[in-house]
mmCIF file of C-alpha atoms and ligand atoms in Angstrom:
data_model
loop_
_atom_site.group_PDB
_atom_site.id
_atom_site.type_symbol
_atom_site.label_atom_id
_atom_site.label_comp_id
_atom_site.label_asym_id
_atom_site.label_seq_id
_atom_site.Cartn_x
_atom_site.Cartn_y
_atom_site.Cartn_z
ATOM 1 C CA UNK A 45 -8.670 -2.321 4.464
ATOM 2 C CA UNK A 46 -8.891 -3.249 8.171
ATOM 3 C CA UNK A 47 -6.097 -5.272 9.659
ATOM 4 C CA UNK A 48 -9.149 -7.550 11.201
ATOM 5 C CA UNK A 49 -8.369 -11.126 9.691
ATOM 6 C CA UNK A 50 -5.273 -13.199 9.481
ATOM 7 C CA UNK A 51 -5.776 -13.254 5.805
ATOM 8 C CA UNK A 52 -7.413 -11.366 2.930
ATOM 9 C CA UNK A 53 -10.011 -13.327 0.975
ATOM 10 C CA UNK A 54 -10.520 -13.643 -2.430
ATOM 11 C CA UNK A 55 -13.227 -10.892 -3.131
ATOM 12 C CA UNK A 56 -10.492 -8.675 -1.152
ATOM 13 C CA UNK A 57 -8.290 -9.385 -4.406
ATOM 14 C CA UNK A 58 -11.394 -9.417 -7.017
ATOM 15 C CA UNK A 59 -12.890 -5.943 -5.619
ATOM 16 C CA UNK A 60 -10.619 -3.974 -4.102
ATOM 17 C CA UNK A 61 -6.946 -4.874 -5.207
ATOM 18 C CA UNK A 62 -6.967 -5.452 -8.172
ATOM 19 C CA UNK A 63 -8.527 -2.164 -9.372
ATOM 20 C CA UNK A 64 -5.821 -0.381 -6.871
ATOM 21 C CA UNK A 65 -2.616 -1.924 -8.636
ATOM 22 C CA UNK A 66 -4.179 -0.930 -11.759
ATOM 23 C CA UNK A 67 -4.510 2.766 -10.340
ATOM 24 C CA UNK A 68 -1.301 3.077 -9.283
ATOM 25 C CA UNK A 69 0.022 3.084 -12.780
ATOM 26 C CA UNK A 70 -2.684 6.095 -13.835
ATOM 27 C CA UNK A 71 -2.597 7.746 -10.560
ATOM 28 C CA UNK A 72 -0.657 9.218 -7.656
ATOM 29 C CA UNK A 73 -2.215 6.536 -4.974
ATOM 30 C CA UNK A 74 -1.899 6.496 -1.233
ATOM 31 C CA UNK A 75 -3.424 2.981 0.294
ATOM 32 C CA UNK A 76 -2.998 2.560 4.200
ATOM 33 C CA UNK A 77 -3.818 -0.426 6.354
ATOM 34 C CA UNK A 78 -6.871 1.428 8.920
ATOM 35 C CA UNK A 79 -5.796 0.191 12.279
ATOM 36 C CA UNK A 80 -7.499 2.635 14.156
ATOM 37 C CA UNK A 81 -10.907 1.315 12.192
ATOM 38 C CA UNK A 82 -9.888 -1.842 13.030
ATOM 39 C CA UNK A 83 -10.080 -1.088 16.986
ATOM 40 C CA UNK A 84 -13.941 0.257 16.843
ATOM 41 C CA UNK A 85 -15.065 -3.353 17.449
ATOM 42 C CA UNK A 86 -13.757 -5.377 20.289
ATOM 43 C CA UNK A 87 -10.521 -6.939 19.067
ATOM 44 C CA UNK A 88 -7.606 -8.951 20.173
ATOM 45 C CA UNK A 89 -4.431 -6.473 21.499
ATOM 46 C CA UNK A 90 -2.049 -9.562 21.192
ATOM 47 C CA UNK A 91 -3.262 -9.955 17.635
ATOM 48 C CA UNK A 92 -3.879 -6.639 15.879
ATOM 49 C CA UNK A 93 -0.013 -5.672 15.453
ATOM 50 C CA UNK A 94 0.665 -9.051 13.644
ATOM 51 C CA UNK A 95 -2.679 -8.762 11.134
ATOM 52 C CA UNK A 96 -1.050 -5.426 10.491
ATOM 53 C CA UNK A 97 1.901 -6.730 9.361
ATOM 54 C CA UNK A 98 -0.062 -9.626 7.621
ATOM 55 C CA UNK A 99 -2.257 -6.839 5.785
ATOM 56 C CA UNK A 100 0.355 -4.876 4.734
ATOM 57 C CA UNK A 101 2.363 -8.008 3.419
ATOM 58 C CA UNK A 102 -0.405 -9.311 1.589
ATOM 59 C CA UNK A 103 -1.081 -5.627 -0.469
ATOM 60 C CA UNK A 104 2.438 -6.047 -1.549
ATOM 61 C CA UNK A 105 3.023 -9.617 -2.765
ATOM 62 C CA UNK A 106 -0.183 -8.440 -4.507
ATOM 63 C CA UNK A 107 1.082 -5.909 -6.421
ATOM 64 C CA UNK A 108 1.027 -3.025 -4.887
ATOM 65 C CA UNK A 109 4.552 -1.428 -4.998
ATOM 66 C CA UNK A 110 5.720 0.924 -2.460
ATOM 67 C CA UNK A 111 7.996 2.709 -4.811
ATOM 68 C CA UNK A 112 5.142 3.665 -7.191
ATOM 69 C CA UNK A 113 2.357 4.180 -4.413
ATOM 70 C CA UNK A 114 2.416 5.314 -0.942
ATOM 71 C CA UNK A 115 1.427 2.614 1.580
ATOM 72 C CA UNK A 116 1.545 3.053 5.044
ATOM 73 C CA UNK A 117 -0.601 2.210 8.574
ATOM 74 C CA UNK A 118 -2.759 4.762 9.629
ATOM 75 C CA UNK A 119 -2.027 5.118 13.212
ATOM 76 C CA UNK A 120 1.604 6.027 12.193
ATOM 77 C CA UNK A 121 0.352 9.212 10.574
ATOM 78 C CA UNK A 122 -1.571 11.084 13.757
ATOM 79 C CA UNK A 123 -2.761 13.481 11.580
ATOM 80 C CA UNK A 124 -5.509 11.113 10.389
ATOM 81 C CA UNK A 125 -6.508 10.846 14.371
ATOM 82 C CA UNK A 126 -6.092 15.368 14.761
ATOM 83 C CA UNK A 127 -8.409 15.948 11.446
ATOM 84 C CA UNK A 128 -10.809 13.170 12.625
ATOM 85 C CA UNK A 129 -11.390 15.652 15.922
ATOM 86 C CA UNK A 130 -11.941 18.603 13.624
ATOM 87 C CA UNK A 131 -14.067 17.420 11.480
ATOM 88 C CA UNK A 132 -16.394 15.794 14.240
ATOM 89 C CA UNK A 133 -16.636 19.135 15.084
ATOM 90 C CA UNK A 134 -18.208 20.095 11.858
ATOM 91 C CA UNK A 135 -20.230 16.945 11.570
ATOM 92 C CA UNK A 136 -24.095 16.836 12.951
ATOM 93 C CA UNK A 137 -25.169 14.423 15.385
ATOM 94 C CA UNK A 138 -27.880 13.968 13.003
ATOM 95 C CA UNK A 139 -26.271 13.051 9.965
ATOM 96 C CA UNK A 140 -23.929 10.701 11.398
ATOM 97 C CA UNK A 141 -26.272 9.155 12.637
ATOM 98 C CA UNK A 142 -27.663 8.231 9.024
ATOM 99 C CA UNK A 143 -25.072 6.121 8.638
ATOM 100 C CA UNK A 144 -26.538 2.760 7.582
ATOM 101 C CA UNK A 145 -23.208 0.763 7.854
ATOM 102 C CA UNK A 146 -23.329 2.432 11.782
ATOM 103 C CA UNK A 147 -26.761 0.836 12.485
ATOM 104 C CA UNK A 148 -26.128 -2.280 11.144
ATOM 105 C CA UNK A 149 -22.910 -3.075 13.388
ATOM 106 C CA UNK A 150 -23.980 -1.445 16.397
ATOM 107 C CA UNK A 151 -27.332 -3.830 16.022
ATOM 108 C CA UNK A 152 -25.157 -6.993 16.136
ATOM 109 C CA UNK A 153 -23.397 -5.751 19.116
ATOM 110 C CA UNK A 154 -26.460 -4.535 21.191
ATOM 111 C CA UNK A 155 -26.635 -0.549 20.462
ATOM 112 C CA UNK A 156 -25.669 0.798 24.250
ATOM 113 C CA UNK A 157 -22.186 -1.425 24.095
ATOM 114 C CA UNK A 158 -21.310 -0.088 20.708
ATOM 115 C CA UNK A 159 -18.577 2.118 20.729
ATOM 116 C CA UNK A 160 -18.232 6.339 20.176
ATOM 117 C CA UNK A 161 -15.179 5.420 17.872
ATOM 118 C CA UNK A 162 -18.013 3.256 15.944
ATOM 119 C CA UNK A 163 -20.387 5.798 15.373
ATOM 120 C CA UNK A 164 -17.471 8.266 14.425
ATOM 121 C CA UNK A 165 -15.912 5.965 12.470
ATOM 122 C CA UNK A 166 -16.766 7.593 8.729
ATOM 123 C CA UNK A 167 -15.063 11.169 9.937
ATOM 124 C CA UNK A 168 -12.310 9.435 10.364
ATOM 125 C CA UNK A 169 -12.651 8.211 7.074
ATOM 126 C CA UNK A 170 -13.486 11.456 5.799
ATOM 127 C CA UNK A 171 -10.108 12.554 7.544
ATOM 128 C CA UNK A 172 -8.034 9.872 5.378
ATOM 129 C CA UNK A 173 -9.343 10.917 2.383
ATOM 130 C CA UNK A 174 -9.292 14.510 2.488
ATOM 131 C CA UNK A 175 -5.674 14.677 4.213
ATOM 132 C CA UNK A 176 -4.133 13.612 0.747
ATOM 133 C CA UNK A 177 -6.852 16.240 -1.573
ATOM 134 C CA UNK A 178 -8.323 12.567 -2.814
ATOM 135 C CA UNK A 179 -9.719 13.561 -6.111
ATOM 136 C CA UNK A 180 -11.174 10.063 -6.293
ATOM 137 C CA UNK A 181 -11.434 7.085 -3.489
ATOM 138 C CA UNK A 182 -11.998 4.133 -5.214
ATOM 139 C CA UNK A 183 -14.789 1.673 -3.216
ATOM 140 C CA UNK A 184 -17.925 -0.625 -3.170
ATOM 141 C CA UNK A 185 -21.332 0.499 -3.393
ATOM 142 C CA UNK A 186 -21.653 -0.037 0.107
ATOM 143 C CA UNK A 187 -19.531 2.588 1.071
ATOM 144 C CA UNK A 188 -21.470 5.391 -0.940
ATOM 145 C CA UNK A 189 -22.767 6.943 2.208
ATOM 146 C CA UNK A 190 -19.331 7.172 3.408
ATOM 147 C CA UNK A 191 -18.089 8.832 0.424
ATOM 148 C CA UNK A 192 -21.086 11.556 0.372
ATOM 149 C CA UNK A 193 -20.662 12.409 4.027
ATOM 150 C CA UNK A 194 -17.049 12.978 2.993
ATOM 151 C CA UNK A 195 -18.200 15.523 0.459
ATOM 152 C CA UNK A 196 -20.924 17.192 2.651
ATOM 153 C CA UNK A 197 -17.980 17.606 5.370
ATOM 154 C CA UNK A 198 -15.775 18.945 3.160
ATOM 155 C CA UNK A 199 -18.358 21.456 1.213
ATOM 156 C CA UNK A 200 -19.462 22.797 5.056
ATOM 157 C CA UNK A 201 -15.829 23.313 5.972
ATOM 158 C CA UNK A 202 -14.766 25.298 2.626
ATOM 159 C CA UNK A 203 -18.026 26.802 3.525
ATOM 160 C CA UNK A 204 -17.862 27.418 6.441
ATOM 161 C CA UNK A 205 -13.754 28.148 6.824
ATOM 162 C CA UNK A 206 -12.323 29.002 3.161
ATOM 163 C CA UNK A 207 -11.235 26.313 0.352
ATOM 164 C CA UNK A 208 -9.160 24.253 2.090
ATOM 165 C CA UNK A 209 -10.352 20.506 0.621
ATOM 166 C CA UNK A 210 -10.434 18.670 -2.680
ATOM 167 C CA UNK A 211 -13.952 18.020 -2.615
ATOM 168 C CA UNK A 212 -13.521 13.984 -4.000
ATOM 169 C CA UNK A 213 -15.644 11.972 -6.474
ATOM 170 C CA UNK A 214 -17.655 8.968 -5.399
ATOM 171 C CA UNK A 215 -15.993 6.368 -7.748
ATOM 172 C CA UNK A 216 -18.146 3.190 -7.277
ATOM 173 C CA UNK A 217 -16.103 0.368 -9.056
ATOM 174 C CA UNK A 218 -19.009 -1.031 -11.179
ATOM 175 C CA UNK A 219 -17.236 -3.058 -12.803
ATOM 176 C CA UNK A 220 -15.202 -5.150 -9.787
ATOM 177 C CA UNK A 221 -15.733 -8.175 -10.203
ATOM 178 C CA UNK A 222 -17.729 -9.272 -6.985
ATOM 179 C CA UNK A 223 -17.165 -12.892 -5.664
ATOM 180 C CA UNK A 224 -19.682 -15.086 -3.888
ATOM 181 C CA UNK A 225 -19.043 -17.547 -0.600
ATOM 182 C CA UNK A 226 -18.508 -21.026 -2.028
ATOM 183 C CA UNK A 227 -21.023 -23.075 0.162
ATOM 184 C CA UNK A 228 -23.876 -19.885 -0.630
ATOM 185 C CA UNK A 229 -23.436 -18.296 -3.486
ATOM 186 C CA UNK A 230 -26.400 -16.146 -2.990
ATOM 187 C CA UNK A 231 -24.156 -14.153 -0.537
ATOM 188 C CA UNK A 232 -21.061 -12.012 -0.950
ATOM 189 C CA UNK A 233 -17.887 -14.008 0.284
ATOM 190 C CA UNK A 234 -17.185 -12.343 3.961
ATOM 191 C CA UNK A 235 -14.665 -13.086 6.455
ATOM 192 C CA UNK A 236 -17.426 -12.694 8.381
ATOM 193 C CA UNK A 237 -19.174 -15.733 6.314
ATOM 194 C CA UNK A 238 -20.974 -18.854 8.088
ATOM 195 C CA UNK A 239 -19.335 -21.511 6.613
ATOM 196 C CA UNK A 240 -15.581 -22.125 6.778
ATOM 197 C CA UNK A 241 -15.529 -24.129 3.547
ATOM 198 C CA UNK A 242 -17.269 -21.396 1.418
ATOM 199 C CA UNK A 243 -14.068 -18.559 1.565
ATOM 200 C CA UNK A 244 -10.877 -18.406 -0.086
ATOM 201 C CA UNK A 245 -8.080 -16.871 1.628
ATOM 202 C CA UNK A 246 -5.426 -15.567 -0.043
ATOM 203 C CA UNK A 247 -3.288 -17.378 2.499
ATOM 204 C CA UNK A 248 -4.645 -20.189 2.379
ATOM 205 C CA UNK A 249 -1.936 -23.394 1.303
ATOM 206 C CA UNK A 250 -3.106 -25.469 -2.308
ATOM 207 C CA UNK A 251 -4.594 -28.278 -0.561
ATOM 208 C CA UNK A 252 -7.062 -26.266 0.959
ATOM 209 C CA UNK A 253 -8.478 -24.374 -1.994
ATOM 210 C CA UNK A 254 -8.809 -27.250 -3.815
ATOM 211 C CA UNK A 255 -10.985 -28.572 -1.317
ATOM 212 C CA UNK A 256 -12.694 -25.999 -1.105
ATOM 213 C CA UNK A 257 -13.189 -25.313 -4.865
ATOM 214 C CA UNK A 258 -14.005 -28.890 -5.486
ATOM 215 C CA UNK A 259 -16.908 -28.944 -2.859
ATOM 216 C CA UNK A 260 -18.343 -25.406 -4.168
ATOM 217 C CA UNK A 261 -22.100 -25.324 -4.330
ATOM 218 C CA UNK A 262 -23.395 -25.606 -8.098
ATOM 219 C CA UNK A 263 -26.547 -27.054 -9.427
ATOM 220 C CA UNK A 264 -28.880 -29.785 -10.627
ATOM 221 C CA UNK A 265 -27.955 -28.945 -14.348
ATOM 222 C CA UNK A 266 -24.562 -30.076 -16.140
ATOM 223 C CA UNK A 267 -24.272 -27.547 -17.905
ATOM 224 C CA UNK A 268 -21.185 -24.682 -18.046
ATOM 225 C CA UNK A 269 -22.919 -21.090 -18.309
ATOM 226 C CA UNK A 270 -22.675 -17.814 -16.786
ATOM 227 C CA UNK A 271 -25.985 -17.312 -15.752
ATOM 228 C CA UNK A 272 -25.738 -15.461 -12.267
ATOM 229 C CA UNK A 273 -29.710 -15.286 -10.831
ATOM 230 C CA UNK A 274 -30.324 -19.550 -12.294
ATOM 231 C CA UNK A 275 -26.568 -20.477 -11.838
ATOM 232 C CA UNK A 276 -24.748 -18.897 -9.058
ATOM 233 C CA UNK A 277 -22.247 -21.388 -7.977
ATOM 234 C CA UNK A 278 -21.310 -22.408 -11.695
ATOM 235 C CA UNK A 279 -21.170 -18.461 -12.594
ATOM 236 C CA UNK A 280 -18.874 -16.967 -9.381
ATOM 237 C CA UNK A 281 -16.795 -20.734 -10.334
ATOM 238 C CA UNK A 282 -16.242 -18.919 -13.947
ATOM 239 C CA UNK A 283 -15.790 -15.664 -12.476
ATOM 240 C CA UNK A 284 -12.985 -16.960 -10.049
ATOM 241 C CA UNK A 285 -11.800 -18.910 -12.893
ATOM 242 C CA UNK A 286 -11.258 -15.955 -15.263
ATOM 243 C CA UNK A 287 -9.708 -13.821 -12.768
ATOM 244 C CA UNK A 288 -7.486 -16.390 -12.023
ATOM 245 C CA UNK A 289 -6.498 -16.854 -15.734
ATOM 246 C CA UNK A 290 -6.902 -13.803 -17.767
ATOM 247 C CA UNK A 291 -9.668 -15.716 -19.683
ATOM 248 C CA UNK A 292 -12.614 -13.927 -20.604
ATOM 249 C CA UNK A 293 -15.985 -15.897 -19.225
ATOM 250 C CA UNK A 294 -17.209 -16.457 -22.564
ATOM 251 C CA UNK A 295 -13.824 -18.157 -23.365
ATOM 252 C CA UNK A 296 -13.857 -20.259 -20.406
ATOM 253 C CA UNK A 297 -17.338 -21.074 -20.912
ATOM 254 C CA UNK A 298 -16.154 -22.351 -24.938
ATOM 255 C CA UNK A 299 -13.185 -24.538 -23.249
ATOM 256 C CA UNK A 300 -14.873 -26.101 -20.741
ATOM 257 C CA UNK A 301 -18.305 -26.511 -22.888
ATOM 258 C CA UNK A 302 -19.818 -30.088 -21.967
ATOM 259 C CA UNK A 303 -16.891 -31.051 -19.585
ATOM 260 C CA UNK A 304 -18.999 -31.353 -16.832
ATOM 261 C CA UNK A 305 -18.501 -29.439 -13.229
ATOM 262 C CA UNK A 306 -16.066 -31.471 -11.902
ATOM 263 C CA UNK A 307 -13.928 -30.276 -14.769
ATOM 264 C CA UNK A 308 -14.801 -26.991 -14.357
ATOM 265 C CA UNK A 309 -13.718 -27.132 -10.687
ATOM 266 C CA UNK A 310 -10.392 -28.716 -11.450
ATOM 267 C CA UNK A 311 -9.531 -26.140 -14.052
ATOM 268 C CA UNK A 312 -10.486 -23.312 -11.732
ATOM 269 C CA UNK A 313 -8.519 -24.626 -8.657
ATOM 270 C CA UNK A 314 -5.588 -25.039 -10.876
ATOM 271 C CA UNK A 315 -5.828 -21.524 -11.884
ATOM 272 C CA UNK A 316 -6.234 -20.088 -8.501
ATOM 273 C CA UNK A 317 -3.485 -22.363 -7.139
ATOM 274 C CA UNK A 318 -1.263 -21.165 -10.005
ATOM 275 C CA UNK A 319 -2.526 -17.567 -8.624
ATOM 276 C CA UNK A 320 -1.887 -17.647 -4.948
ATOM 277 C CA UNK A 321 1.068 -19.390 -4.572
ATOM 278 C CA UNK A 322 3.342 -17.107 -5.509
ATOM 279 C CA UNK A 323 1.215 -14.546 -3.654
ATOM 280 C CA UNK A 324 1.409 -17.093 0.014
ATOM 281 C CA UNK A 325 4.965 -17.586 -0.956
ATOM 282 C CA UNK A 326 5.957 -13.488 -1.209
ATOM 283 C CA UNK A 327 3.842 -13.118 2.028
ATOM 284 C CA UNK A 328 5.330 -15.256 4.049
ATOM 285 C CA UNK A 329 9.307 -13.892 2.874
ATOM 286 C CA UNK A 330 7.964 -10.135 3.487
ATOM 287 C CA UNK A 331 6.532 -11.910 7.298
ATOM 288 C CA UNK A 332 9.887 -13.132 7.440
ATOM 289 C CA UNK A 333 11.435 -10.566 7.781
ATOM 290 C CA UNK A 334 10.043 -7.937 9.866
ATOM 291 C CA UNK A 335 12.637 -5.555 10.318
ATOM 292 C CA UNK A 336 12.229 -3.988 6.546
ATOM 293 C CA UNK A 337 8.513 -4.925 5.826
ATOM 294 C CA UNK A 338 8.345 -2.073 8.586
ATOM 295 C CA UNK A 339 10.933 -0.349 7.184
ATOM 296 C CA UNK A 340 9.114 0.478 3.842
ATOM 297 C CA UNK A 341 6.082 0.910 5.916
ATOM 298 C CA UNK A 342 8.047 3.327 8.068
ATOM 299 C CA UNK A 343 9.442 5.013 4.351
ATOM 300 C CA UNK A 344 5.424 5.027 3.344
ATOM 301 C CA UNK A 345 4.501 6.999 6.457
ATOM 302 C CA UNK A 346 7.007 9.408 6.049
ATOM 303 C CA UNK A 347 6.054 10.043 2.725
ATOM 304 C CA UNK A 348 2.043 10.156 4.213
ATOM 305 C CA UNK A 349 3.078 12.566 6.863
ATOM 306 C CA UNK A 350 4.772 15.212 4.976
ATOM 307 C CA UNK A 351 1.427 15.862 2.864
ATOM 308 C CA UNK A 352 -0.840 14.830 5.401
ATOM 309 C CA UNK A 353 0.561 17.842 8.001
ATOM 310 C CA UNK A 354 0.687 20.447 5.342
ATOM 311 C CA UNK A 355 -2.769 19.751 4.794
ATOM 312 C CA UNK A 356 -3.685 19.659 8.910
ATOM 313 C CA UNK A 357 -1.469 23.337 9.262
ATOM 314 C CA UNK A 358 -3.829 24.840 6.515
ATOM 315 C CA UNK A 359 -6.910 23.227 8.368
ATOM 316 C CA UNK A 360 -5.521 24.515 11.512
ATOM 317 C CA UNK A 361 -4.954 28.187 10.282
ATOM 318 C CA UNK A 362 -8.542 28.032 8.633
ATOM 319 C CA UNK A 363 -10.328 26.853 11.936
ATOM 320 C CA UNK A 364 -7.946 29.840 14.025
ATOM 321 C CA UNK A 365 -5.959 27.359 16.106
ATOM 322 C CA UNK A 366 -3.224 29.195 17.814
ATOM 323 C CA UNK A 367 -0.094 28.518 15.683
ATOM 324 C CA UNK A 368 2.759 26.258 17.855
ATOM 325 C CA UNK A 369 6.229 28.366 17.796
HETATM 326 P P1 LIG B 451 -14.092 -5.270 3.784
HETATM 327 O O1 LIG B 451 -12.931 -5.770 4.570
HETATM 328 O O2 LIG B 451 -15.270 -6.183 3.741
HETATM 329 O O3 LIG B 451 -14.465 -3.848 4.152
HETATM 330 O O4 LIG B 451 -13.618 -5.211 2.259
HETATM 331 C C1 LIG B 451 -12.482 -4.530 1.818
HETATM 332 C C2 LIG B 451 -12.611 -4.283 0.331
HETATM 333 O O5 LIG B 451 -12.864 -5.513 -0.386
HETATM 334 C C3 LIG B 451 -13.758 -3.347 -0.050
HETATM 335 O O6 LIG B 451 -13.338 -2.502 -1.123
HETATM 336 C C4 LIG B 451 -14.857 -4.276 -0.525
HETATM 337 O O7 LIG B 451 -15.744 -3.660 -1.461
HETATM 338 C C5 LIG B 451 -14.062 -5.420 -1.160
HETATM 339 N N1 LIG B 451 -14.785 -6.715 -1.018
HETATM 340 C C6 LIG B 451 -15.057 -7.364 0.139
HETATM 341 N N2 LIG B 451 -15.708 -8.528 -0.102
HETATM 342 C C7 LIG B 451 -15.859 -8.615 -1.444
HETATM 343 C C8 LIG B 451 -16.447 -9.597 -2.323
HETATM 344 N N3 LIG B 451 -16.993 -10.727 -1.871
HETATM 345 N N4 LIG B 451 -16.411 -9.369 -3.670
HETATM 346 C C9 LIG B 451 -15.837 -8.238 -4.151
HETATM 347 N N5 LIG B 451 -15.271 -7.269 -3.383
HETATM 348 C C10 LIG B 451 -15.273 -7.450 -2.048
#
């Protein structure tokens, strides 16, 4: 993820962490905070080391554990920044620009002031996948594209240069759950969201998710049913509450059958209180202390950068780059 926010939100934790503390029981898994994604769009130099820090806090008081995984910030590891330059070598013009997720943030920002480093932005991605021989890179549907350009780089190169990368799988996570802004539940919850009120972040202290929880938009209706298209609000409140509990939806929907929303809204703040405390709580005792929270990150990129050059020496030898003495 990008160190671009203060905090994670909860669809961070519903789609994307979750499924990687999972993996990191069934798989060898390397997760790294992208700071040199993060610096594509105009950002805040005073601020990026610190949401850094914050990001990298946050994956571990989830549950990611740096003695099982590898976790580490990109920049630390240049090889992610030399592979990026070789593969933009093998990388059309044309098919890069393709990119959907490209068009769509170079739009908001008036096309002539978006950046190169935008528009290159998935080689570099394709660089921290294939610097590890990613057999599988677990994302959202929305970064498909990504994925396949990753593929169609790699295929050219072994092509074009010998088999050097672990072509990877596109491993859309179907089944994450996907959590909707508060205040409009017809859209995905966003840091980039409209309305303060309608996100949950992960860092955020009790009083303010129950606020926000309690005002949630629901419906006209009293009753408690997952019904996503008719009921959004009521349904992403069930989803968030069975996250938070370990419930099954059809379980909480038996509990809380005829309670009313405002009981459904207590019991689901509860639960997500009762989630993220502990979670603000670790956070703030890895911020704390700085000093080893870069330390393991430190251990993490060493780890990164042992693989990470073999696999850049063997890309260099392919391409015919003069070997260093
Ligand atoms: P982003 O910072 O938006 O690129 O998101 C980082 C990760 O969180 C990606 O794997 C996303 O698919 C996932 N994610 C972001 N927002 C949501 C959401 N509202 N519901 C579920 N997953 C999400």
């Amino acid at each position: 993820m990008q160190p671009s926010a203060d905090s994670l939100h909860f669809g961070n934790y519903a789609g994307a962490l979750l499924q990687w503390i999972e993996m990191q029981n069934t798989h060898d898994a390397v997760f790294c905070v992208v700071d040199l994604h993060a610096i594509t769009v105009p950002q805040d130099p005073q601020q990026l080391a610190a949401t850094t820090r914050k990001t990298a806090a946050q994956y571990i008081a989830c549950g990611i554990d740096p003695t099982k995984s590898t976790l580490f910030v990109q920049s630390h590891v240049a090889a992610h920044s030399e592979l990026a330059w070789i593969l933009n070598t093998v990388t059309s013009f044309g098919e890069a620009s393709r990119m959907t997720q490209f068009k769509d943030k170079s739009q908001k920002q008036g096309s002539d002031n978006a950046t190169v480093g935008l528009f290159t932005y998935p080689i570099l991605q394709a660089a921290d996948i294939l610097l590890y021989d990613a057999n599988v890179v677990p994302v959202g549907e929305d970064q498909r594209q990504h994925i396949e350009l990753t593929r169609n780089i790699a295929e050219r190169f072994n092509q074009r240069f010998g088999e050097t990368f672990v072509v990877p799988e596109v491993t859309i996570m179907e089944s994450a759950a996907k959590i909707y802004d508060l205040q409009n539940p017809g859209s995905k919850m966003s840091k980039s969201g409209e309305s303060p009120q309608g996100i949950l972040w992960l860092l955020d202290e009790p009083s303010a998710l129950i606020k926000k929880i309690k005002s949630a938009v629901t419906d006209t209706e009293t009753d408690i049913r997952f019904d996503p298209e008719k009921k959004p609000g009521v349904s992403n409140l069930l989803t968030l509450g069975s996250l938070a509990t370990g419930k099954t939806v059809a379980d909480l929907e038996n509990e809380l059958s005829g309670a009313g929303y405002g009981a459904l809204k207590t019991a689901v703040a509860e639960a997500v209180v009762d989630l993220l405390d502990p979670i603000r709580t670790r956070t703030q005792e890895l911020l704390a202390d700085p000093a080893e929270l870069d330390r393991i990150l430190g251990e993490g990129a060493s780890k990164a950068e042992e693989f990470a050059e073999h696999t850049l020496a063997k890309v260099h030898a392919a391409v015919g780059l003069l070997p260093r003495v």
